Amino acid sequence: MTPGELAAVRGRLEEFAVEMFVPLVRRDQRDKGATYVRGLLLDGRRKSMQPMAERLGVDEQGLQQFVTSSTWAVEPVRERLARRAIEVIAPDAWVVDDTGFPKDGTASPGVARQYSGTLGKVGNCQIGVSVAAVTDAASCPLNWRLFVPERWDDAEATTPEAAAAIRARRTRAGIPDDARHREKWRLALDILDELAGWQLAPPVVVSDAGYGDNAEFRDGLTARGRAYVVQVSGDLTAHAADAVPEVKPYSGRGRRPLRRYRTSPVGLRAHVLAAGRAAVRQVTWREGTRGPMTSHFVALRVRPAGRRATARLAADGSLPAAWLLAEWPPDEPEPTDYWLSTLPEGTPLAELVRLAKVRWRIEHDYRELKTALGLDHFEGRTFAGWHRHVTLVTAAQLFLTGLRSDPKAVAPA
């Protein structure tokens, strides 16, 4: 936003900041929170401390202290932001995602050479896991976790010397003892659990194949009563929906055989190819900038198998049925993308497709979060500082989203 645009909404921003920063017990902390958000909203190439302080005409050290070494907790602020985001956006889904924060050095908490979808390769970066409320018109993160790689967890070290070095690094970065290496999908479930503790629940959970391919993640969602539409790989296996578990004849010796599927599951790709082009339907799921977004899809009922399938067996030995959705463009010899969903059997194809495709909004809004609001511009080296920065960036994006959803407000495009 230009200084003029920001001045035009200054009153609304102050009201928003007062409400969101109520949990900060000290007046000076609340004031600095509002100031930091103003700095994120103002136009400028970098949203790190020094350039923001210069544009705002405030003391850089005060901002630095507020974010890196002050005593305020992010969780109560995030809870207020999450509640407001759900009220403003009225989400169709919550999207689980992660994003990379490229770094030059090795001191920032959680930094390591690791794969980043942002970079599209292995690079030196931090990874943040988020759950965001989303519609085709808007999105906003509801909560965050910083991924802690194994090299930042002394419990994963192979020698006492390596463990001591990691503990020293953790101490310098202020990483709390309970922040350990956990897979990204487990962090996503942790986030959903925290949101549930705030009495917030998703209409449906959506993710890419990085999460969807993991059966434990999908089972974790089901165990929590969360419906999902998750992208998966075509080589995941499933039984047909009409497959029936059978019991082998009892020989009279040993344990009686259990009811089990007696045929092997096949890949999702094979299920769709077997259904053939006759099962394909054309669906338009939204209006894009260049016209209707349209493609061709197949939806089948299947019973996903895979690893540890026995844990999902019902009393009669059957696996739960789910939707298999596949995109199969007319000019492609086979499907290009696959999703599994636990939405009800009567869910229309158009609804399945719309929710499968809603992740586009997250990818679109990450660009604003990073380039315009400075999500990955933080140069601090503390665990608490990173979490405070991403929380304040979330506040800035939510404020913009609120302006854009209000026809009476003057908001930047």
Short mmCIF file of C-alpha atoms in Angstrom, two decimals:
data_model
loop_
_atom_site.label_atom_id
_atom_site.label_comp_id
_atom_site.label_asym_id
_atom_site.label_seq_id
_atom_site.Cartn_x
_atom_site.Cartn_y
_atom_site.Cartn_z
CA MET A 1 0.00 0.00 0.00
CA THR A 2 1.16 3.54 -0.68
CA PRO A 3 1.41 5.96 2.26
CA GLY A 4 -1.79 7.61 0.98
CA GLU A 5 -3.68 4.33 0.80
CA LEU A 6 -2.52 3.39 4.27
CA ALA A 7 -3.51 6.80 5.66
CA ALA A 8 -7.01 6.36 4.20
CA VAL A 9 -7.57 3.18 6.22
CA ARG A 10 -5.53 4.11 9.28
CA GLY A 11 -8.59 4.18 11.54
CA ARG A 12 -9.73 0.75 10.42
CA LEU A 13 -6.22 -0.64 10.89
CA GLU A 14 -6.02 0.73 14.43
CA GLU A 15 -9.38 -0.85 15.30
CA PHE A 16 -8.24 -4.15 13.81
CA ALA A 17 -4.93 -4.05 15.70
CA VAL A 18 -6.63 -3.24 19.01
CA GLU A 19 -8.87 -6.30 18.62
CA MET A 20 -6.16 -8.70 17.43
CA PHE A 21 -3.51 -7.66 19.95
CA VAL A 22 -5.73 -7.66 23.05
CA PRO A 23 -3.81 -10.70 24.44
CA LEU A 24 -0.61 -8.58 24.66
CA VAL A 25 -0.72 -7.37 28.25
CA ARG A 26 1.50 -4.30 27.80
CA ARG A 27 0.39 -1.19 25.95
CA ASP A 28 3.79 -0.71 24.32
CA GLN A 29 3.67 -4.25 22.92
CA ARG A 30 0.22 -3.64 21.43
CA ASP A 31 1.45 -0.40 19.88
CA LYS A 32 4.50 -2.10 18.40
CA GLY A 33 2.30 -4.87 16.98
CA ALA A 34 0.22 -2.27 15.15
CA THR A 35 3.37 -0.48 13.99
CA TYR A 36 4.92 -3.69 12.65
CA VAL A 37 1.76 -4.51 10.69
CA ARG A 38 1.79 -0.99 9.22
CA GLY A 39 5.38 -1.58 8.14
CA LEU A 40 4.41 -4.83 6.43
CA LEU A 41 1.55 -3.13 4.59
CA LEU A 42 3.58 -0.18 3.32
CA ASP A 43 5.11 -0.45 -0.13
CA GLY A 44 8.79 -1.37 -0.09
CA ARG A 45 11.07 -3.97 -1.58
CA ARG A 46 12.20 -5.46 1.74
CA LYS A 47 10.11 -5.98 4.87
CA SER A 48 12.99 -6.74 7.23
CA MET A 49 13.56 -4.61 10.33
CA GLN A 50 15.86 -1.86 9.09
CA PRO A 51 14.00 -0.81 5.92
CA MET A 52 10.63 -1.03 7.67
CA ALA A 53 11.84 1.14 10.54
CA GLU A 54 13.22 3.70 8.08
CA ARG A 55 9.94 3.88 6.13
CA LEU A 56 7.94 4.16 9.34
CA GLY A 57 10.29 6.65 10.99
CA VAL A 58 10.57 4.56 14.15
CA ASP A 59 13.37 3.01 16.18
CA GLU A 60 14.65 -0.21 14.60
CA GLN A 61 15.85 -1.56 17.94
CA GLY A 62 12.34 -1.29 19.38
CA LEU A 63 10.88 -3.37 16.53
CA GLN A 64 13.73 -5.87 16.83
CA GLN A 65 13.17 -6.29 20.54
CA PHE A 66 9.40 -6.68 20.09
CA VAL A 67 9.78 -9.55 17.61
CA THR A 68 12.91 -11.37 18.78
CA SER A 69 13.23 -11.04 22.54
CA SER A 70 9.97 -9.72 23.97
CA THR A 71 7.79 -11.95 26.14
CA TRP A 72 4.48 -12.10 24.29
CA ALA A 73 3.05 -15.45 23.14
CA VAL A 74 1.80 -15.92 19.60
CA GLU A 75 -0.92 -18.50 20.34
CA PRO A 76 -3.59 -16.14 21.80
CA VAL A 77 -3.02 -13.71 18.92
CA ARG A 78 -3.25 -16.52 16.37
CA GLU A 79 -6.49 -17.72 17.92
CA ARG A 80 -8.05 -14.28 17.46
CA LEU A 81 -6.70 -14.05 13.91
CA ALA A 82 -8.05 -17.53 13.07
CA ARG A 83 -11.51 -16.69 14.37
CA ARG A 84 -11.59 -13.43 12.43
CA ALA A 85 -10.28 -15.12 9.26
CA ILE A 86 -13.06 -17.73 9.36
CA GLU A 87 -15.63 -14.99 9.93
CA VAL A 88 -14.32 -12.86 7.04
CA ILE A 89 -13.57 -15.61 4.52
CA ALA A 90 -16.34 -18.17 5.34
CA PRO A 91 -14.01 -20.89 4.00
CA ASP A 92 -15.04 -23.71 1.72
CA ALA A 93 -12.02 -25.72 2.92
CA TRP A 94 -8.87 -25.63 4.99
CA VAL A 95 -5.71 -26.23 3.00
CA VAL A 96 -2.65 -27.95 4.46
CA ASP A 97 0.52 -26.71 2.79
CA ASP A 98 4.15 -25.81 3.39
CA THR A 99 6.49 -23.23 1.95
CA GLY A 100 10.23 -22.65 1.88
CA PHE A 101 12.17 -19.68 3.24
CA PRO A 102 15.53 -19.54 1.39
CA LYS A 103 18.49 -18.63 3.63
CA ASP A 104 22.16 -17.89 3.00
CA GLY A 105 23.59 -18.92 6.37
CA THR A 106 23.18 -21.76 8.84
CA ALA A 107 22.18 -19.95 12.05
CA SER A 108 18.43 -19.42 11.45
CA PRO A 109 16.36 -22.00 13.38
CA GLY A 110 15.47 -25.05 11.29
CA VAL A 111 17.59 -24.03 8.32
CA ALA A 112 19.09 -26.96 6.41
CA ARG A 113 19.65 -28.26 2.92
CA GLN A 114 16.24 -29.74 2.23
CA TYR A 115 13.68 -29.96 -0.54
CA SER A 116 11.51 -26.90 -0.97
CA GLY A 117 8.53 -26.75 -3.30
CA THR A 118 9.09 -22.99 -3.42
CA LEU A 119 12.58 -23.54 -4.87
CA GLY A 120 11.55 -26.65 -6.79
CA LYS A 121 14.74 -28.34 -5.61
CA VAL A 122 16.94 -29.03 -2.59
CA GLY A 123 18.30 -25.79 -1.17
CA ASN A 124 19.36 -24.07 2.03
CA CYS A 125 16.08 -23.02 3.61
CA GLN A 126 13.58 -23.16 6.43
CA ILE A 127 10.21 -24.85 5.91
CA GLY A 128 7.00 -23.54 7.41
CA VAL A 129 3.88 -25.72 7.60
CA SER A 130 0.52 -23.97 7.58
CA VAL A 131 -3.21 -24.59 7.58
CA ALA A 132 -5.17 -21.89 5.76
CA ALA A 133 -8.84 -21.03 5.35
CA VAL A 134 -9.67 -20.78 1.66
CA THR A 135 -12.31 -20.01 -0.95
CA ASP A 136 -11.84 -19.23 -4.64
CA ALA A 137 -11.91 -15.54 -3.68
CA ALA A 138 -9.58 -15.40 -0.67
CA SER A 139 -7.36 -17.25 1.77
CA CYS A 140 -5.55 -16.64 5.03
CA PRO A 141 -3.31 -18.83 7.21
CA LEU A 142 -4.95 -19.96 10.43
CA ASN A 143 -1.86 -21.37 12.12
CA TRP A 144 1.82 -22.17 11.54
CA ARG A 145 4.61 -24.51 12.59
CA LEU A 146 8.32 -24.29 11.79
CA PHE A 147 9.66 -27.64 10.60
CA VAL A 148 12.63 -28.82 12.69
CA PRO A 149 14.93 -31.07 10.58
CA GLU A 150 16.76 -34.00 12.15
CA ARG A 151 20.03 -32.05 12.17
CA TRP A 152 18.36 -29.61 14.59
CA ASP A 153 17.22 -32.32 17.03
CA ASP A 154 19.88 -33.64 19.42
CA ALA A 155 17.70 -36.72 20.08
CA GLU A 156 18.37 -37.73 16.46
CA ALA A 157 22.18 -37.39 16.76
CA THR A 158 24.34 -40.47 16.29
CA THR A 159 27.20 -39.43 18.62
CA PRO A 160 27.42 -37.55 21.93
CA GLU A 161 29.61 -34.92 20.25
CA ALA A 162 27.02 -34.31 17.53
CA ALA A 163 24.25 -34.12 20.15
CA ALA A 164 26.20 -31.52 22.14
CA ALA A 165 26.76 -29.40 19.01
CA ILE A 166 23.06 -29.55 18.16
CA ARG A 167 22.07 -28.57 21.70
CA ALA A 168 24.35 -25.55 21.49
CA ARG A 169 22.80 -24.56 18.15
CA ARG A 170 19.29 -24.99 19.56
CA THR A 171 20.15 -22.84 22.56
CA ARG A 172 21.47 -20.03 20.36
CA ALA A 173 18.28 -20.13 18.28
CA GLY A 174 16.03 -20.31 21.35
CA ILE A 175 14.33 -23.53 20.24
CA PRO A 176 12.22 -24.86 23.13
CA ASP A 177 12.84 -28.39 24.33
CA ASP A 178 9.46 -29.65 23.12
CA ALA A 179 10.06 -28.48 19.52
CA ARG A 180 11.52 -31.65 18.04
CA HIS A 181 11.86 -33.20 14.63
CA ARG A 182 8.40 -34.21 13.45
CA GLU A 183 7.38 -35.01 9.91
CA LYS A 184 5.49 -32.23 8.15
CA TRP A 185 2.29 -34.26 8.04
CA ARG A 186 2.46 -34.71 11.81
CA LEU A 187 2.93 -30.95 12.23
CA ALA A 188 -0.17 -30.43 10.08
CA LEU A 189 -2.17 -32.71 12.37
CA ASP A 190 -0.74 -30.85 15.39
CA ILE A 191 -2.00 -27.59 13.87
CA LEU A 192 -5.46 -29.05 13.30
CA ASP A 193 -5.49 -30.27 16.91
CA GLU A 194 -4.60 -26.81 18.20
CA LEU A 195 -7.33 -25.25 16.07
CA ALA A 196 -9.77 -27.86 17.40
CA GLY A 197 -8.75 -26.77 20.90
CA TRP A 198 -9.95 -23.30 19.90
CA GLN A 199 -13.28 -24.88 18.89
CA LEU A 200 -12.54 -24.40 15.18
CA ALA A 201 -13.16 -27.19 12.69
CA PRO A 202 -12.69 -27.37 8.91
CA PRO A 203 -15.53 -27.92 6.44
CA VAL A 204 -13.09 -30.22 4.61
CA VAL A 205 -9.29 -30.59 4.54
CA VAL A 206 -7.45 -30.23 1.22
CA SER A 207 -3.78 -30.95 0.48
CA ASP A 208 -1.33 -31.77 -2.27
CA ALA A 209 0.22 -35.21 -2.80
CA GLY A 210 3.10 -34.41 -0.43
CA TYR A 211 0.57 -34.98 2.35
CA GLY A 212 -2.13 -36.96 0.56
CA ASP A 213 0.17 -39.84 -0.39
CA ASN A 214 0.78 -40.54 3.29
CA ALA A 215 -1.79 -43.05 4.55
CA GLU A 216 -1.03 -42.14 8.18
CA PHE A 217 -1.92 -38.52 7.44
CA ARG A 218 -5.19 -39.55 5.80
CA ASP A 219 -5.95 -41.93 8.66
CA GLY A 220 -5.13 -39.16 11.14
CA LEU A 221 -7.73 -36.92 9.48
CA THR A 222 -10.32 -39.69 9.56
CA ALA A 223 -9.59 -40.46 13.22
CA ARG A 224 -10.26 -36.80 13.97
CA GLY A 225 -13.54 -36.87 12.07
CA ARG A 226 -12.22 -34.60 9.30
CA ALA A 227 -13.40 -35.14 5.73
CA TYR A 228 -10.74 -34.58 3.09
CA VAL A 229 -9.99 -34.12 -0.60
CA VAL A 230 -6.27 -34.80 -1.04
CA GLN A 231 -4.16 -35.13 -4.13
CA VAL A 232 -2.37 -38.48 -4.47
CA SER A 233 -0.15 -40.41 -6.85
CA GLY A 234 -1.67 -42.73 -9.40
CA ASP A 235 0.37 -45.70 -8.10
CA LEU A 236 -1.41 -45.79 -4.72
CA THR A 237 -3.46 -48.97 -4.56
CA ALA A 238 -7.12 -49.66 -3.91
CA HIS A 239 -9.76 -52.35 -4.23
CA ALA A 240 -12.88 -51.73 -6.27
CA ALA A 241 -15.84 -50.47 -4.26
CA ASP A 242 -17.74 -53.71 -4.82
CA ALA A 243 -14.86 -55.93 -3.69
CA VAL A 244 -16.00 -58.15 -0.81
CA PRO A 245 -13.76 -59.71 1.85
CA GLU A 246 -14.04 -63.48 2.04
CA VAL A 247 -13.22 -66.19 4.57
CA LYS A 248 -11.20 -69.19 3.48
CA PRO A 249 -12.64 -72.58 4.43
CA TYR A 250 -11.50 -73.65 7.90
CA SER A 251 -9.11 -76.61 7.84
CA GLY A 252 -9.89 -77.55 11.42
CA ARG A 253 -6.41 -76.71 12.68
CA GLY A 254 -5.10 -73.51 14.25
CA ARG A 255 -6.95 -70.22 14.29
CA ARG A 256 -9.99 -69.75 12.15
CA PRO A 257 -9.13 -67.59 9.11
CA LEU A 258 -10.25 -63.98 9.18
CA ARG A 259 -12.35 -62.30 6.55
CA ARG A 260 -9.94 -60.70 4.07
CA TYR A 261 -9.77 -59.52 0.49
CA ARG A 262 -8.50 -62.44 -1.56
CA THR A 263 -7.49 -60.37 -4.60
CA SER A 264 -4.64 -57.89 -4.68
CA PRO A 265 -5.41 -54.17 -4.86
CA VAL A 266 -4.39 -52.34 -8.03
CA GLY A 267 -3.13 -48.82 -8.68
CA LEU A 268 -5.51 -45.89 -8.89
CA ARG A 269 -4.36 -45.33 -12.46
CA ALA A 270 -5.48 -48.85 -13.39
CA HIS A 271 -8.93 -48.27 -11.88
CA VAL A 272 -9.48 -45.17 -13.99
CA LEU A 273 -8.10 -46.72 -17.17
CA ALA A 274 -10.41 -49.70 -16.64
CA ALA A 275 -13.40 -47.33 -16.37
CA GLY A 276 -12.30 -45.84 -19.69
CA ARG A 277 -13.27 -42.71 -21.57
CA ALA A 278 -16.94 -43.61 -21.23
CA ALA A 279 -16.74 -42.58 -17.55
CA VAL A 280 -15.25 -39.15 -18.30
CA ARG A 281 -17.33 -36.02 -17.67
CA GLN A 282 -16.55 -32.40 -18.50
CA VAL A 283 -16.59 -30.04 -15.51
CA THR A 284 -16.12 -26.27 -15.17
CA TRP A 285 -15.05 -25.42 -11.63
CA ARG A 286 -14.48 -21.66 -11.67
CA GLU A 287 -14.14 -18.59 -13.85
CA GLY A 288 -10.49 -17.76 -14.48
CA THR A 289 -8.95 -14.55 -15.75
CA ARG A 290 -8.94 -15.99 -19.27
CA GLY A 291 -12.35 -17.62 -19.13
CA PRO A 292 -13.95 -20.74 -17.61
CA MET A 293 -11.62 -23.31 -16.02
CA THR A 294 -12.76 -26.55 -17.62
CA SER A 295 -11.38 -30.06 -17.93
CA HIS A 296 -12.50 -33.70 -17.96
CA PHE A 297 -12.80 -35.91 -14.89
CA VAL A 298 -13.64 -39.41 -13.72
CA ALA A 299 -15.06 -40.14 -10.26
CA LEU A 300 -15.16 -43.70 -8.95
CA ARG A 301 -15.82 -45.31 -5.61
CA VAL A 302 -12.86 -47.38 -4.38
CA ARG A 303 -11.48 -48.86 -1.16
CA PRO A 304 -7.94 -47.50 -0.65
CA ALA A 305 -5.45 -50.13 0.51
CA GLY A 306 -1.72 -49.48 0.87
CA ARG A 307 0.48 -49.94 3.91
CA ARG A 308 -1.03 -50.90 7.26
CA ALA A 309 -4.43 -51.33 5.64
CA THR A 310 -5.43 -53.79 8.37
CA ALA A 311 -5.64 -50.90 10.83
CA ARG A 312 -8.55 -49.52 8.79
CA LEU A 313 -10.52 -52.75 8.50
CA ALA A 314 -14.08 -52.78 9.80
CA ALA A 315 -15.45 -55.65 11.86
CA ASP A 316 -16.51 -57.44 8.68
CA GLY A 317 -12.99 -57.13 7.23
CA SER A 318 -13.89 -54.41 4.73
CA LEU A 319 -11.90 -51.27 4.02
CA PRO A 320 -13.75 -47.93 4.03
CA ALA A 321 -14.89 -46.66 0.64
CA ALA A 322 -13.72 -43.30 -0.70
CA TRP A 323 -13.95 -41.22 -3.83
CA LEU A 324 -11.25 -41.56 -6.45
CA LEU A 325 -11.23 -38.44 -8.61
CA ALA A 326 -9.00 -38.28 -11.67
CA GLU A 327 -8.43 -35.54 -14.23
CA TRP A 328 -8.16 -36.95 -17.73
CA PRO A 329 -7.87 -34.26 -20.44
CA PRO A 330 -9.05 -35.34 -23.90
CA ASP A 331 -5.60 -34.94 -25.44
CA GLU A 332 -3.86 -37.10 -22.82
CA PRO A 333 -3.46 -40.89 -23.14
CA GLU A 334 -4.02 -41.36 -19.41
CA PRO A 335 -5.11 -39.32 -16.36
CA THR A 336 -2.79 -36.51 -15.25
CA ASP A 337 -3.89 -36.00 -11.63
CA TYR A 338 -5.57 -38.02 -8.89
CA TRP A 339 -7.34 -37.28 -5.62
CA LEU A 340 -8.88 -39.33 -2.82
CA SER A 341 -11.82 -37.97 -0.84
CA THR A 342 -13.92 -39.07 2.12
CA LEU A 343 -16.79 -36.73 1.26
CA PRO A 344 -20.19 -38.49 1.28
CA GLU A 345 -21.09 -40.89 -1.50
CA GLY A 346 -23.74 -38.52 -2.86
CA THR A 347 -21.31 -35.62 -3.36
CA PRO A 348 -21.74 -34.19 -6.90
CA LEU A 349 -18.78 -34.46 -9.27
CA ALA A 350 -18.65 -30.68 -9.69
CA GLU A 351 -18.23 -30.23 -5.92
CA LEU A 352 -15.43 -32.80 -5.77
CA VAL A 353 -13.60 -31.03 -8.59
CA ARG A 354 -14.12 -27.55 -7.13
CA LEU A 355 -12.63 -28.58 -3.80
CA ALA A 356 -9.79 -30.56 -5.40
CA LYS A 357 -8.82 -27.44 -7.35
CA VAL A 358 -9.23 -24.86 -4.57
CA ARG A 359 -5.53 -25.07 -3.65
CA TRP A 360 -4.77 -22.66 -6.51
CA ARG A 361 -5.79 -19.82 -4.20
CA ILE A 362 -3.09 -20.69 -1.65
CA GLU A 363 -0.40 -20.71 -4.33
CA HIS A 364 -1.68 -17.36 -5.60
CA ASP A 365 -1.76 -15.76 -2.14
CA TYR A 366 1.66 -17.05 -1.11
CA ARG A 367 3.04 -14.71 -3.76
CA GLU A 368 1.42 -11.76 -2.00
CA LEU A 369 2.50 -13.01 1.42
CA LYS A 370 6.10 -13.24 0.25
CA THR A 371 6.61 -10.44 -2.26
CA ALA A 372 4.26 -7.78 -0.90
CA LEU A 373 4.04 -8.57 2.82
CA GLY A 374 7.54 -9.90 3.49
CA LEU A 375 6.72 -13.39 4.73
CA ASP A 376 10.22 -14.65 3.89
CA HIS A 377 12.08 -11.39 4.58
CA PHE A 378 12.64 -12.04 8.28
CA GLU A 379 16.34 -11.95 9.13
CA GLY A 380 16.14 -12.84 12.81
CA ARG A 381 17.71 -15.99 14.19
CA THR A 382 15.32 -17.08 16.91
CA PHE A 383 12.54 -19.65 16.94
CA ALA A 384 10.16 -17.26 18.72
CA GLY A 385 11.06 -14.45 16.31
CA TRP A 386 10.16 -16.54 13.26
CA HIS A 387 6.78 -17.49 14.74
CA ARG A 388 6.04 -13.88 15.70
CA HIS A 389 6.98 -12.59 12.25
CA VAL A 390 4.73 -15.06 10.39
CA THR A 391 1.91 -14.28 12.84
CA LEU A 392 2.23 -10.54 12.14
CA VAL A 393 2.37 -11.17 8.39
CA THR A 394 -0.82 -13.21 8.77
CA ALA A 395 -2.40 -10.23 10.53
CA ALA A 396 -1.39 -7.94 7.66
CA GLN A 397 -2.86 -10.29 5.05
CA LEU A 398 -6.07 -10.73 7.02
CA PHE A 399 -6.48 -6.96 7.27
CA LEU A 400 -6.10 -6.63 3.49
CA THR A 401 -8.54 -9.50 2.95
CA GLY A 402 -11.07 -7.77 5.19
CA LEU A 403 -10.73 -4.56 3.18
CA ARG A 404 -11.21 -6.39 -0.11
CA SER A 405 -14.31 -8.17 1.15
CA ASP A 406 -15.90 -4.86 2.20
CA PRO A 407 -17.42 -3.03 -0.79
CA LYS A 408 -17.32 0.25 1.13
CA ALA A 409 -13.59 0.08 1.81
CA VAL A 410 -10.86 1.51 -0.37
CA ALA A 411 -8.35 -1.33 -0.79
CA PRO A 412 -5.42 -2.01 -3.08
CA ALA A 413 -5.95 -4.61 -5.78
#
